[in-house]
mmCIF file of N, CA and C in Angstrom:
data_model
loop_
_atom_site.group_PDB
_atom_site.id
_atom_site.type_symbol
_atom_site.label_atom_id
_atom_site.label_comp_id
_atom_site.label_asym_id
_atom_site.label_seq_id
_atom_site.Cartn_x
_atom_site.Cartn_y
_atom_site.Cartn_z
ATOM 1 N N UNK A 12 -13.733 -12.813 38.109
ATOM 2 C CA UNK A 12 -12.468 -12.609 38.787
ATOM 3 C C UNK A 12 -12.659 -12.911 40.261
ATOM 4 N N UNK A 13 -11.980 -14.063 40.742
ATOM 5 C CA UNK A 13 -11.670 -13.776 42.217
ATOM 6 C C UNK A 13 -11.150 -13.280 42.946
ATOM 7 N N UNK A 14 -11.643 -12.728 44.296
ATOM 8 C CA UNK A 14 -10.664 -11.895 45.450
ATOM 9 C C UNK A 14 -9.714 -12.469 45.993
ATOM 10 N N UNK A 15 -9.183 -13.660 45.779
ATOM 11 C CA UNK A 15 -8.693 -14.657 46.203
ATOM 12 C C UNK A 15 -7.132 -14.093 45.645
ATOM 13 N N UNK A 16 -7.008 -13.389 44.536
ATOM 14 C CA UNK A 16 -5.575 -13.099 43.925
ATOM 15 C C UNK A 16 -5.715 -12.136 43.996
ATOM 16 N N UNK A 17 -5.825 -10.838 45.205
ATOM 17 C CA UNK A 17 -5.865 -9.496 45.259
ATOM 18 C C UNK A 17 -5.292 -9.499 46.461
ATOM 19 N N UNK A 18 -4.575 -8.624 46.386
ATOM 20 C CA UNK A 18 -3.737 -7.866 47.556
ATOM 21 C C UNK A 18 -4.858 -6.952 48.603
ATOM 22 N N UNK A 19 -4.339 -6.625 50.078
ATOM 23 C CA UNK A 19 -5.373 -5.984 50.562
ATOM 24 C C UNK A 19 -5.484 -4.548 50.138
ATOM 25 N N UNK A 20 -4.787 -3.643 49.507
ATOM 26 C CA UNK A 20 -4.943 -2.670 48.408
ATOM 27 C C UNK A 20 -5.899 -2.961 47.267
ATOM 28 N N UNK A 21 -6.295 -4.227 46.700
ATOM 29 C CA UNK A 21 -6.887 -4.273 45.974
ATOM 30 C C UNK A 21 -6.318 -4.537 44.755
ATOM 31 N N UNK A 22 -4.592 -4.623 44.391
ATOM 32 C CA UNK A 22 -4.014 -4.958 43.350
ATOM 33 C C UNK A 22 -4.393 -6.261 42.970
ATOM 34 N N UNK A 23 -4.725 -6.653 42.047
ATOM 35 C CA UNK A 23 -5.445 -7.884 41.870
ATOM 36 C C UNK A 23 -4.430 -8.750 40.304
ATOM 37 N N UNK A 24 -4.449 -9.566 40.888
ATOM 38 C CA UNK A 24 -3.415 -10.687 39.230
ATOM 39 C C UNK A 24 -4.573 -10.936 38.247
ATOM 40 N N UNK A 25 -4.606 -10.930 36.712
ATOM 41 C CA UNK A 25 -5.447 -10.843 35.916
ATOM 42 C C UNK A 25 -4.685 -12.076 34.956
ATOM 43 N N UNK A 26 -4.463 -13.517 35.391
ATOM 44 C CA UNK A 26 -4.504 -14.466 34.982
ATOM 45 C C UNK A 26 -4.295 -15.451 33.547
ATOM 46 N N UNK A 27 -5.982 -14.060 33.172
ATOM 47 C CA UNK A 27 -6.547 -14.803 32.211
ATOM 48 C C UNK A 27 -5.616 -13.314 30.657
ATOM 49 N N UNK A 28 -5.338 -12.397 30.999
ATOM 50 C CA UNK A 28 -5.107 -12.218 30.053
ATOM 51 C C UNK A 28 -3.328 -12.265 29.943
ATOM 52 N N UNK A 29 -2.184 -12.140 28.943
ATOM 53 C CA UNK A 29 -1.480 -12.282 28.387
ATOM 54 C C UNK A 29 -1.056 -11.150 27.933
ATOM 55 N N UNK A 30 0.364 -10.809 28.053
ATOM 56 C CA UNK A 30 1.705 -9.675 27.385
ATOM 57 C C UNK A 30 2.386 -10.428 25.624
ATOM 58 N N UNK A 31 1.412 -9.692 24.680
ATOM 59 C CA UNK A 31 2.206 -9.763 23.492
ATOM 60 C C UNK A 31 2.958 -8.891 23.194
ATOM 61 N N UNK A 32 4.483 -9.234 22.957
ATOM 62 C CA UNK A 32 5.132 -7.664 22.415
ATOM 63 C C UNK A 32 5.389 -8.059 20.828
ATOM 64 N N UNK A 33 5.396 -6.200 20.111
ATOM 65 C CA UNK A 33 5.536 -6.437 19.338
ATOM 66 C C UNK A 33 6.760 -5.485 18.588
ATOM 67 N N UNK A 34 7.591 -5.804 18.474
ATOM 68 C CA UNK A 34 8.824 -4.697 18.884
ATOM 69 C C UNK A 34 9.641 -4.937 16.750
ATOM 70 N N UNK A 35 10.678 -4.480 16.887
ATOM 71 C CA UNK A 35 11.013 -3.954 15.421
ATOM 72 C C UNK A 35 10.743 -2.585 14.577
ATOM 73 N N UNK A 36 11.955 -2.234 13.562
ATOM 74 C CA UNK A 36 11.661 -1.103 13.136
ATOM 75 C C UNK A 36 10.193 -0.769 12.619
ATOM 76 N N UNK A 37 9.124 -1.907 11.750
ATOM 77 C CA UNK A 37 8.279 -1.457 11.047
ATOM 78 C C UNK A 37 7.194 -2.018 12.048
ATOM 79 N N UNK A 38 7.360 -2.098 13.463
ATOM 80 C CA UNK A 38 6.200 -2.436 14.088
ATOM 81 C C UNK A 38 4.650 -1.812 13.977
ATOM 82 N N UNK A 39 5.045 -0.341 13.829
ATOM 83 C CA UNK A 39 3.818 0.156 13.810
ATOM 84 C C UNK A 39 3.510 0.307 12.279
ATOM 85 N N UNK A 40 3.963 0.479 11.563
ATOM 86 C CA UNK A 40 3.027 0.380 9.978
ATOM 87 C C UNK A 40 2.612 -1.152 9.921
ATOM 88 N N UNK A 41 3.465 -2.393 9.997
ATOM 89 C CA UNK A 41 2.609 -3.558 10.616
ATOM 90 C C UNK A 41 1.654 -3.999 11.308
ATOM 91 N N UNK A 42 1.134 -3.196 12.550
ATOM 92 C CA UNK A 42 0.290 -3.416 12.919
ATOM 93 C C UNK A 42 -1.078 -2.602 12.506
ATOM 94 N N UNK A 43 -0.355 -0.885 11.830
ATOM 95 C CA UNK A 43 -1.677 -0.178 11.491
ATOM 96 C C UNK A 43 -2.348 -1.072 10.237
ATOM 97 N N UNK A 44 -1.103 -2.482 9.252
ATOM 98 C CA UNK A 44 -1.806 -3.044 8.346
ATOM 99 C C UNK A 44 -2.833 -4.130 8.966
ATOM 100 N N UNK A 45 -2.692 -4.321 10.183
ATOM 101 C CA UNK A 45 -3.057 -5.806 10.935
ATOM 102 C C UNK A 45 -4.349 -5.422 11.435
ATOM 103 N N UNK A 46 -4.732 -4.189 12.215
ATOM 104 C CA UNK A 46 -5.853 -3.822 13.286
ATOM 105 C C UNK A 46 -6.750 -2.583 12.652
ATOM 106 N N UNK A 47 -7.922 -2.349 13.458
ATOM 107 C CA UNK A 47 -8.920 -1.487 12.849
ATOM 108 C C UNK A 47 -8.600 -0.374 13.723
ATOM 109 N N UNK A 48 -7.866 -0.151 14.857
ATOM 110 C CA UNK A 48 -7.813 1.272 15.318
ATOM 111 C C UNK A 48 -6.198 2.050 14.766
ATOM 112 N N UNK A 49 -6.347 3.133 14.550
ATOM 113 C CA UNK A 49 -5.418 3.809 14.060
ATOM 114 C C UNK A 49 -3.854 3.771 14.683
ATOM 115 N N UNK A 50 -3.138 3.065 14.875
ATOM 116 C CA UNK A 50 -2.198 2.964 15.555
ATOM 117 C C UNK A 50 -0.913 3.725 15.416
ATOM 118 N N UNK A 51 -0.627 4.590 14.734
ATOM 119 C CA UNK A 51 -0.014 5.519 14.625
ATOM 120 C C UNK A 51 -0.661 6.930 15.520
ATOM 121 N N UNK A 52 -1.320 6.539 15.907
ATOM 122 C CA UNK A 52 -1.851 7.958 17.339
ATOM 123 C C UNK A 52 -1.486 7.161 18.732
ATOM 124 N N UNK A 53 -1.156 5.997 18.532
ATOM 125 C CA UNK A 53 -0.807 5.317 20.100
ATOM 126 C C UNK A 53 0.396 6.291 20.405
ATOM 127 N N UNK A 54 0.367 6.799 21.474
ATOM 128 C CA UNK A 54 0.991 7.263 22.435
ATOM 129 C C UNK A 54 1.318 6.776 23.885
ATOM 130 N N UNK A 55 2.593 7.491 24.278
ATOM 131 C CA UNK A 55 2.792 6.623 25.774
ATOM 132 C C UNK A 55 2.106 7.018 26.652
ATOM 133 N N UNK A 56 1.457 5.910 27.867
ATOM 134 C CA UNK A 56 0.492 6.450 28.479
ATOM 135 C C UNK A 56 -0.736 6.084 28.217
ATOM 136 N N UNK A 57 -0.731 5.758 26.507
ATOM 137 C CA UNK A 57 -2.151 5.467 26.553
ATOM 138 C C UNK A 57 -2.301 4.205 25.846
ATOM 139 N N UNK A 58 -4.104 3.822 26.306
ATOM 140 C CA UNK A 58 -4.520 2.030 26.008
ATOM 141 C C UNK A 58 -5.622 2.238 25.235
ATOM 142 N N UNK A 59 -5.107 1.775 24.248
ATOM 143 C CA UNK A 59 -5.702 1.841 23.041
ATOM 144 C C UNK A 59 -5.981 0.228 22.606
ATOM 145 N N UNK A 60 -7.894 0.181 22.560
ATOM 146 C CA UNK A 60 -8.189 -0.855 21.825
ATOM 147 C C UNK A 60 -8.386 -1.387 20.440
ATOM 148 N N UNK A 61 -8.301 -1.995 20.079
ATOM 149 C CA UNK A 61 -8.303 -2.382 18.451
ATOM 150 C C UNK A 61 -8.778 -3.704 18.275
ATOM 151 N N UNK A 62 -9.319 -4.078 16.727
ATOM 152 C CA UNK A 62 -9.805 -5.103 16.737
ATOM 153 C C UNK A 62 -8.942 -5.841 15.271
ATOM 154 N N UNK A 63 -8.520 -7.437 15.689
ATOM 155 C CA UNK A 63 -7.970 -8.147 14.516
ATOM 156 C C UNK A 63 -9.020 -8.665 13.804
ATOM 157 N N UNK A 64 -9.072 -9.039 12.481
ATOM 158 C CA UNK A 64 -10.196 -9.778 11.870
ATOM 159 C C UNK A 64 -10.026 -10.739 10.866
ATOM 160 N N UNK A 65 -10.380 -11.310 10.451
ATOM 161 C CA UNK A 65 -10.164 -12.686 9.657
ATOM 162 C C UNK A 65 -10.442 -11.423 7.970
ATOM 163 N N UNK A 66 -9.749 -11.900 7.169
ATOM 164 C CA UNK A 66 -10.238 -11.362 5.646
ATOM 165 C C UNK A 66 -11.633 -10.937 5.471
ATOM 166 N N UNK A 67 -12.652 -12.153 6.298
ATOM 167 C CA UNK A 67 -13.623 -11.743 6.206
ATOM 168 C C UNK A 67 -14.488 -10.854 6.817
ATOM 169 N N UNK A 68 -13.698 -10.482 7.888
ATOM 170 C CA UNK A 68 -14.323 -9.025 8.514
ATOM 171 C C UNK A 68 -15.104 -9.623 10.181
ATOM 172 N N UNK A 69 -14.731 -10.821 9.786
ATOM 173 C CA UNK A 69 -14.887 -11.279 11.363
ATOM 174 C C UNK A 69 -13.788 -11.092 12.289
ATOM 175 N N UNK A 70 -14.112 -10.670 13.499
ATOM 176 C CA UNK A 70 -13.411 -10.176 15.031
ATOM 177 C C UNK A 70 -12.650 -11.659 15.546
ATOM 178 N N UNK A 71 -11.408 -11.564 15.598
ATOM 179 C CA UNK A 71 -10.377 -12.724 16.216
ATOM 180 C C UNK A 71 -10.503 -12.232 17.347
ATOM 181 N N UNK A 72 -9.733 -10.880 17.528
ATOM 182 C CA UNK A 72 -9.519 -10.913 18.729
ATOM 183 C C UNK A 72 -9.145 -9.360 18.935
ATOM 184 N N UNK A 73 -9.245 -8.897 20.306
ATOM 185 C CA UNK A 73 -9.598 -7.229 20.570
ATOM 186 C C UNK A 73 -8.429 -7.097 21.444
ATOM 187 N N UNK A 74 -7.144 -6.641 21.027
ATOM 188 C CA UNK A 74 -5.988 -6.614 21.611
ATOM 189 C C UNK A 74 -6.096 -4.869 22.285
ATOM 190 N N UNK A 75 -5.396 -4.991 24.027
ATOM 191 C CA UNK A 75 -5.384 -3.483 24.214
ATOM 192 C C UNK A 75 -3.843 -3.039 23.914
ATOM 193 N N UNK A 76 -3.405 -2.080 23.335
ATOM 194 C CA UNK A 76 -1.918 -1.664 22.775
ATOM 195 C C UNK A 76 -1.783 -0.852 23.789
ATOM 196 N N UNK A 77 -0.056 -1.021 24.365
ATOM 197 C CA UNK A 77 0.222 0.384 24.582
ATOM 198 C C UNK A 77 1.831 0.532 24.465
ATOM 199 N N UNK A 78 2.232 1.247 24.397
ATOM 200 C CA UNK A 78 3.928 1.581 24.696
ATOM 201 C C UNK A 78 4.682 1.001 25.280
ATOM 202 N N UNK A 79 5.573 -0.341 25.058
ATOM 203 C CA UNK A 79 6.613 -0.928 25.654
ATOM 204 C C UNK A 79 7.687 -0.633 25.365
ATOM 205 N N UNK A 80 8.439 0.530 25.659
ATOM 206 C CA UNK A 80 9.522 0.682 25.093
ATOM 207 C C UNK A 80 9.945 1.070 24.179
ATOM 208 N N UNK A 81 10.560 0.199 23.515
ATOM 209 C CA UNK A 81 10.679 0.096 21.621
ATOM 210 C C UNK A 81 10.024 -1.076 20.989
ATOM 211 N N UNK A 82 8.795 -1.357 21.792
ATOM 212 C CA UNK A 82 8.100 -2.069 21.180
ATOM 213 C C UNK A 82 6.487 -1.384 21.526
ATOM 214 N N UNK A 83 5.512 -2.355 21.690
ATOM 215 C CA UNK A 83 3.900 -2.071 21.106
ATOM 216 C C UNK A 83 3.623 -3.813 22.025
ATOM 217 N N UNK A 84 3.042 -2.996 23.253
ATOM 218 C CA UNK A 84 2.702 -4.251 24.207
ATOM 219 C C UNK A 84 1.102 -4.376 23.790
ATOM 220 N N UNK A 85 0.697 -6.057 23.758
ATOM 221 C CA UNK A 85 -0.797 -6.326 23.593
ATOM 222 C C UNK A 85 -1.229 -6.815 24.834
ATOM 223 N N UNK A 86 -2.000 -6.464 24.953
ATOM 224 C CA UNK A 86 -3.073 -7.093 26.263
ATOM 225 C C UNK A 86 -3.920 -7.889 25.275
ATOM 226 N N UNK A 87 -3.924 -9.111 26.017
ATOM 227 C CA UNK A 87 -5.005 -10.924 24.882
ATOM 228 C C UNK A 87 -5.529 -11.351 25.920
ATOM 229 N N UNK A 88 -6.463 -11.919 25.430
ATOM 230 C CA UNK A 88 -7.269 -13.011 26.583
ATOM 231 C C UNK A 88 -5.948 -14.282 26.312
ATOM 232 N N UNK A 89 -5.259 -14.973 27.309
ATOM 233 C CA UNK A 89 -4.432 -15.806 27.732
ATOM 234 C C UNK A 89 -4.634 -16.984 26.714
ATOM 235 N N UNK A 90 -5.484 -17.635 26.677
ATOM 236 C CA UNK A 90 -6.454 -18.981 25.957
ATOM 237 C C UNK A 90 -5.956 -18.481 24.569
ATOM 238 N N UNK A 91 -5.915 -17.342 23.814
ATOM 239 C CA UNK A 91 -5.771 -17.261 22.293
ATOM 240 C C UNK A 91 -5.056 -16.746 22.265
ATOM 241 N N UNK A 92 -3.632 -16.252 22.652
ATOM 242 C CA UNK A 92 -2.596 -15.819 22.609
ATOM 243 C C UNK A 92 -1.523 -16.397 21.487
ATOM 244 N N UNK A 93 -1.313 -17.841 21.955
ATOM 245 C CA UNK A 93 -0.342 -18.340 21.057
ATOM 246 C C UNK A 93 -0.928 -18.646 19.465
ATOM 247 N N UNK A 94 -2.310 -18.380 19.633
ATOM 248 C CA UNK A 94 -2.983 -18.612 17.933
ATOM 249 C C UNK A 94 -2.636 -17.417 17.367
ATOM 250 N N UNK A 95 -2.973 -16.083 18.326
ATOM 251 C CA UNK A 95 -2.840 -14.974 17.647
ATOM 252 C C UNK A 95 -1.403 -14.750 17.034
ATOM 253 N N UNK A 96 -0.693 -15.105 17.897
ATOM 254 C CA UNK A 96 0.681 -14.823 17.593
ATOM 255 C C UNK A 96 1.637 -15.717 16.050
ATOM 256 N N UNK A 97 0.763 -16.588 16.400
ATOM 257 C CA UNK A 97 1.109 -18.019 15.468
ATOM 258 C C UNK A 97 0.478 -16.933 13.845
ATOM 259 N N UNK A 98 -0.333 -16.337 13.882
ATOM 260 C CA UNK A 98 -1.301 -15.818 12.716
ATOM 261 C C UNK A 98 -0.869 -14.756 11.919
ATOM 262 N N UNK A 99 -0.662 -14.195 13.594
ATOM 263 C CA UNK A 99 0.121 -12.971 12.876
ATOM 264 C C UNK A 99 1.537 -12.995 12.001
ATOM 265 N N UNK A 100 2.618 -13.982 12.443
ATOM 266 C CA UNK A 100 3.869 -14.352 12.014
ATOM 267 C C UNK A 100 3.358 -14.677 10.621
ATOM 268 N N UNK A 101 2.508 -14.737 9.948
ATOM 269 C CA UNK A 101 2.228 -15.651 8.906
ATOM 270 C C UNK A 101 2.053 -13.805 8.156
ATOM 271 N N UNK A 102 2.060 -12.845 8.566
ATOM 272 C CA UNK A 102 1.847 -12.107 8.022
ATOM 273 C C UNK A 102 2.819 -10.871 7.703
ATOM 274 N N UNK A 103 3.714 -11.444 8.847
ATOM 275 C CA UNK A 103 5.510 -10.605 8.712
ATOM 276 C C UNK A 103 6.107 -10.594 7.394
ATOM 277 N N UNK A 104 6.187 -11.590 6.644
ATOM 278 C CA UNK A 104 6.788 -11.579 5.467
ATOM 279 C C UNK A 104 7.767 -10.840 5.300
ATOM 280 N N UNK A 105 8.335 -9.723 4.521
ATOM 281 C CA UNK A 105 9.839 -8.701 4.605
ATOM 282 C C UNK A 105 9.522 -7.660 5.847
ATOM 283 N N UNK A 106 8.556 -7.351 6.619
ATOM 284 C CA UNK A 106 8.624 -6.393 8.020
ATOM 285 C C UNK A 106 9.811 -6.980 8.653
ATOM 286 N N UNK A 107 10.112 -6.005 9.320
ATOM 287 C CA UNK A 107 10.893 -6.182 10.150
ATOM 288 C C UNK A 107 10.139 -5.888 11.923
ATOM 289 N N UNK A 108 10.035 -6.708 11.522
ATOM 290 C CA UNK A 108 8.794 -7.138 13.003
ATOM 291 C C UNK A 108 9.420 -8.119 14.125
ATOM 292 N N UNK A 109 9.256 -8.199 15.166
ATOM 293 C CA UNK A 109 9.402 -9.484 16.016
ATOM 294 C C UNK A 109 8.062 -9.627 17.233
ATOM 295 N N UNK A 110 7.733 -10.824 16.752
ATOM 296 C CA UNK A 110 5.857 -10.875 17.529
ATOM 297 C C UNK A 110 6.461 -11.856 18.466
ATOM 298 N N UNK A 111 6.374 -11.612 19.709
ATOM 299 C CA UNK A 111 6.428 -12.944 20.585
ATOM 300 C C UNK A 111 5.567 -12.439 21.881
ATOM 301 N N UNK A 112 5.622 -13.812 22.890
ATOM 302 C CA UNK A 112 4.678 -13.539 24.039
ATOM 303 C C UNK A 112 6.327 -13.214 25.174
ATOM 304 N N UNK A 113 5.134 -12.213 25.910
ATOM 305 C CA UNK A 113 6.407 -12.242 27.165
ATOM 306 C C UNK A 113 5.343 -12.736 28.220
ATOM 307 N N UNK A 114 6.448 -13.710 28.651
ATOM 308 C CA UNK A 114 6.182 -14.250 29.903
ATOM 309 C C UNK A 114 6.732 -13.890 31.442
ATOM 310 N N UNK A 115 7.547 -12.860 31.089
ATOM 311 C CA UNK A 115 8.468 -12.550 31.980
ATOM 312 C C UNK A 115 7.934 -11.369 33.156
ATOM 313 N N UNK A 116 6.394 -11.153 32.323
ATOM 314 C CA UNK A 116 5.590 -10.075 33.184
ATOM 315 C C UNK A 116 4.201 -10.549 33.788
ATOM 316 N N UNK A 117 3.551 -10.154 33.966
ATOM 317 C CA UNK A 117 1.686 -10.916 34.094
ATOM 318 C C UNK A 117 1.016 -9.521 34.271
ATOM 319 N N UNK A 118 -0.301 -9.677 34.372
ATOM 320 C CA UNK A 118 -1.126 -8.365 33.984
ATOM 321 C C UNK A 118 -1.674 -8.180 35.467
ATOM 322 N N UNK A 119 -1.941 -7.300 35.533
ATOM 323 C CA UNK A 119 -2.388 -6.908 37.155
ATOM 324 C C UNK A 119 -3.385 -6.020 36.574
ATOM 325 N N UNK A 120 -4.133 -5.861 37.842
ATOM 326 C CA UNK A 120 -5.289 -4.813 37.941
ATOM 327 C C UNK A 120 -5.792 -3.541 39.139
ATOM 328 N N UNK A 121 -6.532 -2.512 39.082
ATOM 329 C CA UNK A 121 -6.467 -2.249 40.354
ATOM 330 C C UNK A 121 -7.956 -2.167 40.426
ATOM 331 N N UNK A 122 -8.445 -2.634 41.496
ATOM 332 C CA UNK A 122 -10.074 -2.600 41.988
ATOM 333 C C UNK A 122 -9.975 -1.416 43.240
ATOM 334 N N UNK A 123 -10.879 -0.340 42.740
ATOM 335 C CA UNK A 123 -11.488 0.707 43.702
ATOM 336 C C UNK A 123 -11.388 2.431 43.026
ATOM 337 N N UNK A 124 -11.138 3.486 43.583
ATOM 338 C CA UNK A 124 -11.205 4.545 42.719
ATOM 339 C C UNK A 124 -9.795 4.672 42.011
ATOM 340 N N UNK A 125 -9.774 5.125 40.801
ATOM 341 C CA UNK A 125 -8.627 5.479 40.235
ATOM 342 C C UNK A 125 -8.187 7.244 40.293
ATOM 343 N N UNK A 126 -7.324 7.028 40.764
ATOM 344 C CA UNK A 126 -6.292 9.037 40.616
ATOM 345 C C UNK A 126 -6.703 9.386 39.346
ATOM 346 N N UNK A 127 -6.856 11.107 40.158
ATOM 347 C CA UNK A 127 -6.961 11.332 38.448
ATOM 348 C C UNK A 127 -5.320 11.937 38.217
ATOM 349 N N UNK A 128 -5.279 11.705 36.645
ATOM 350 C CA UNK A 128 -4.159 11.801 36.403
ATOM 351 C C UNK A 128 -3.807 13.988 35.562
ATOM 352 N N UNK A 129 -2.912 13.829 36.213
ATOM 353 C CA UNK A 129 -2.492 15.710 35.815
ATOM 354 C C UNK A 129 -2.722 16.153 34.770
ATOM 355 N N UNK A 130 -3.319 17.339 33.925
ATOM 356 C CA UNK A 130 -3.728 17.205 32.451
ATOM 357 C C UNK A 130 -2.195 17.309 31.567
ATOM 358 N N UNK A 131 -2.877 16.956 30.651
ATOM 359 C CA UNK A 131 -1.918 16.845 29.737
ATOM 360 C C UNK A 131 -1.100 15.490 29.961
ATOM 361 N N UNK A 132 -1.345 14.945 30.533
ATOM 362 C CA UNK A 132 -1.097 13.348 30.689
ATOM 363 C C UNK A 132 -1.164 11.841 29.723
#
């Protein structure tokens, strides 16, 4: 990562990864069929990693989930985004799912100490 796309706070643009949403009534039993982390404990607030895998138990790709709304936002590495997305559609069949990329956001970061956050958070 370069300092070159960071604010003097340290907010920094993260480029390389990509906003998948994944929004619809059966989003989350769809995705708890799609990924290896339990996705029915995603809660708002929190970033939850998971891993996609080919039939054969090989790792595509390690999406971070969290709460968009009325949807289920992915954090992707940028480069495999539109494969993932392309892969997954192949797997909607009667869900009532809608997988697309948003472009309408970009991923940011923050470099230095993080707050702690109030319990029960």
């Amino acid at each position: 990562m370069s300092t070159r796309n960071c604010t003097a706070q340290r907010a920094c643009a993260l480029p390389e990864l990509a906003l998948v949403r994944v929004s619809g009534e059966d989003r989350i039993k769809f995705l708890q069929g799609q990924l290896t982390n339990d996705v029915t404990k995603l809660d708002l607030g929190m970033l939850m990693t998971a891993g996609w895998c080919s039939p054969k138990g090989r790792l595509l790709s390690a999406p971070r989930l969290f709460v968009d709304g009325e949807a289920v936002g992915m954090l992707i590495d940028a480069g495999s985004a539109d494969k993932l997305i392309q892969r997954l559609r192949m797997y909607v069949l009667r869900s009532k799912v809608i997988i697309e990329r948003d472009c309408s956001r970009k991923a940011a970061g923050i470099l230095g100490p993080v707050p702690e956050l109030p319990e029960g958070s």
